[in-house]
Amino acid sequence: GQAPTVDATSLDVMYFGGDAATLKQHQDLVAKLEITSQQRSPVISLARVEQIGYARYDALYIPGGHAPMQDLIRSAALGRLLAHFHQAGKTTALVCHGPAAL
């Protein structure tokens, strides 16, 4: 439920095909979406998702990185959400370390 932070080591031009303009484009998009803004991030907690109701959501995306390995792997709320999406036949996407949440 908190705005995610960017791993500063991933903001290296080498991860963007060596193209500084592509890296800048990525950074501009992240800034525009305000995902990482501590004050304006649209990120909500899993508890809030439960309150709103799972029916309002069409797909579930579990990111990679260390969060699934440390936080999501122990989350009963995520377990309930994953079970609901599976039973409802809704799309669930998992990237990199994301499958650890299963």
PDB file of C-alpha atoms in Angstrom, residues 1-85:
ATOM      1  CA  GLY A   1       0.000   0.000   0.000  1.00  0.00           C
ATOM      2  CA  GLN A   2       2.976   2.322  -0.143  1.00  0.00           C
ATOM      3  CA  ALA A   3       4.443   3.987  -3.186  1.00  0.00           C
ATOM      4  CA  PRO A   4       7.186   1.753  -4.575  1.00  0.00           C
ATOM      5  CA  THR A   5      10.751   2.964  -4.715  1.00  0.00           C
ATOM      6  CA  VAL A   6      13.050   2.641  -7.666  1.00  0.00           C
ATOM      7  CA  ASP A   7      16.177   0.571  -7.281  1.00  0.00           C
ATOM      8  CA  ALA A   8      18.693   3.266  -8.207  1.00  0.00           C
ATOM      9  CA  THR A   9      21.061   0.720  -9.735  1.00  0.00           C
ATOM     10  CA  SER A  10      18.394  -0.139 -12.331  1.00  0.00           C
ATOM     11  CA  LEU A  11      18.425   3.432 -13.647  1.00  0.00           C
ATOM     12  CA  ASP A  12      21.494   2.759 -15.713  1.00  0.00           C
ATOM     13  CA  VAL A  13      21.571   3.451 -19.423  1.00  0.00           C
ATOM     14  CA  MET A  14      22.889  -0.078 -20.037  1.00  0.00           C
ATOM     15  CA  TYR A  15      19.414  -1.438 -19.165  1.00  0.00           C
ATOM     16  CA  PHE A  16      17.887   0.756 -21.864  1.00  0.00           C
ATOM     17  CA  GLY A  17      19.949  -0.454 -24.790  1.00  0.00           C
ATOM     18  CA  GLY A  18      22.664   2.090 -24.035  1.00  0.00           C
ATOM     19  CA  ASP A  19      20.233   4.826 -25.109  1.00  0.00           C
ATOM     20  CA  ALA A  20      20.101   7.781 -22.712  1.00  0.00           C
ATOM     21  CA  ALA A  21      16.989   9.144 -24.460  1.00  0.00           C
ATOM     22  CA  THR A  22      15.110   5.890 -23.801  1.00  0.00           C
ATOM     23  CA  LEU A  23      16.133   5.991 -20.138  1.00  0.00           C
ATOM     24  CA  LYS A  24      14.910   9.601 -19.911  1.00  0.00           C
ATOM     25  CA  GLN A  25      11.633   8.634 -21.602  1.00  0.00           C
ATOM     26  CA  HIS A  26      11.149   5.895 -18.994  1.00  0.00           C
ATOM     27  CA  GLN A  27      11.922   8.266 -16.124  1.00  0.00           C
ATOM     28  CA  ASP A  28       9.523  10.883 -17.540  1.00  0.00           C
ATOM     29  CA  LEU A  29       6.732   8.294 -17.778  1.00  0.00           C
ATOM     30  CA  VAL A  30       7.259   7.123 -14.192  1.00  0.00           C
ATOM     31  CA  ALA A  31       7.190  10.762 -13.050  1.00  0.00           C
ATOM     32  CA  LYS A  32       4.011  11.459 -15.045  1.00  0.00           C
ATOM     33  CA  LEU A  33       2.233   8.415 -13.586  1.00  0.00           C
ATOM     34  CA  GLU A  34       3.318   9.497 -10.082  1.00  0.00           C
ATOM     35  CA  ILE A  35       3.658   5.849  -9.097  1.00  0.00           C
ATOM     36  CA  THR A  36       6.723   6.497  -6.935  1.00  0.00           C
ATOM     37  CA  SER A  37       5.467   9.802  -5.482  1.00  0.00           C
ATOM     38  CA  GLN A  38       5.159   9.459  -1.710  1.00  0.00           C
ATOM     39  CA  GLN A  39       2.372  12.077  -1.752  1.00  0.00           C
ATOM     40  CA  ARG A  40       0.448  11.321  -4.969  1.00  0.00           C
ATOM     41  CA  SER A  41       0.987   7.649  -5.796  1.00  0.00           C
ATOM     42  CA  PRO A  42      -2.178   5.846  -6.912  1.00  0.00           C
ATOM     43  CA  VAL A  43      -0.946   2.662  -5.207  1.00  0.00           C
ATOM     44  CA  ILE A  44      -3.401   1.280  -2.645  1.00  0.00           C
ATOM     45  CA  SER A  45      -3.083  -1.465  -0.059  1.00  0.00           C
ATOM     46  CA  LEU A  46      -4.401  -4.987  -0.472  1.00  0.00           C
ATOM     47  CA  ALA A  47      -6.723  -4.255   2.459  1.00  0.00           C
ATOM     48  CA  ARG A  48      -8.206  -1.381   0.446  1.00  0.00           C
ATOM     49  CA  VAL A  49      -8.568  -3.642  -2.604  1.00  0.00           C
ATOM     50  CA  GLU A  50     -10.558  -6.070  -0.422  1.00  0.00           C
ATOM     51  CA  GLN A  51     -12.760  -3.220   0.828  1.00  0.00           C
ATOM     52  CA  ILE A  52     -13.444  -2.005  -2.711  1.00  0.00           C
ATOM     53  CA  GLY A  53     -14.166  -5.562  -3.830  1.00  0.00           C
ATOM     54  CA  TYR A  54     -12.317  -7.891  -6.152  1.00  0.00           C
ATOM     55  CA  ALA A  55     -15.100  -7.685  -8.750  1.00  0.00           C
ATOM     56  CA  ARG A  56     -13.927  -4.178  -9.675  1.00  0.00           C
ATOM     57  CA  TYR A  57     -10.634  -5.568 -10.999  1.00  0.00           C
ATOM     58  CA  ASP A  58     -10.114  -7.446 -14.257  1.00  0.00           C
ATOM     59  CA  ALA A  59      -6.469  -8.460 -13.972  1.00  0.00           C
ATOM     60  CA  LEU A  60      -3.746  -8.913 -11.401  1.00  0.00           C
ATOM     61  CA  TYR A  61      -0.077  -8.062 -11.957  1.00  0.00           C
ATOM     62  CA  ILE A  62       2.563  -9.289  -9.518  1.00  0.00           C
ATOM     63  CA  PRO A  63       5.870  -7.484 -10.135  1.00  0.00           C
ATOM     64  CA  GLY A  64       9.317  -8.964  -9.903  1.00  0.00           C
ATOM     65  CA  GLY A  65      12.024  -7.764  -7.593  1.00  0.00           C
ATOM     66  CA  HIS A  66      12.447  -8.454  -3.927  1.00  0.00           C
ATOM     67  CA  ALA A  67       8.938  -7.554  -2.696  1.00  0.00           C
ATOM     68  CA  PRO A  68       7.413 -10.895  -3.691  1.00  0.00           C
ATOM     69  CA  MET A  69      10.317 -12.693  -2.048  1.00  0.00           C
ATOM     70  CA  GLN A  70      10.070 -10.830   1.262  1.00  0.00           C
ATOM     71  CA  ASP A  71       6.603  -9.351   1.669  1.00  0.00           C
ATOM     72  CA  LEU A  72       4.111 -10.942  -0.678  1.00  0.00           C
ATOM     73  CA  ILE A  73       5.166 -14.522   0.031  1.00  0.00           C
ATOM     74  CA  ARG A  74       3.710 -14.139   3.552  1.00  0.00           C
ATOM     75  CA  SER A  75       0.612 -12.117   2.683  1.00  0.00           C
ATOM     76  CA  ALA A  76      -2.707 -13.773   3.554  1.00  0.00           C
ATOM     77  CA  ALA A  77      -4.486 -10.886   1.781  1.00  0.00           C
ATOM     78  CA  LEU A  78      -2.609 -11.644  -1.435  1.00  0.00           C
ATOM     79  CA  GLY A  79      -3.431 -15.334  -1.031  1.00  0.00           C
ATOM     80  CA  ARG A  80      -7.139 -14.504  -0.884  1.00  0.00           C
ATOM     81  CA  LEU A  81      -6.832 -12.245  -3.924  1.00  0.00           C
ATOM     82  CA  LEU A  82      -4.917 -14.859  -5.928  1.00  0.00           C
ATOM     83  CA  ALA A  83      -7.445 -17.558  -5.015  1.00  0.00           C
ATOM     84  CA  HIS A  84     -10.341 -15.321  -6.073  1.00  0.00           C
ATOM     85  CA  PHE A  85      -8.739 -14.498  -9.412  1.00  0.00           C
TER      86      PHE A  85
END
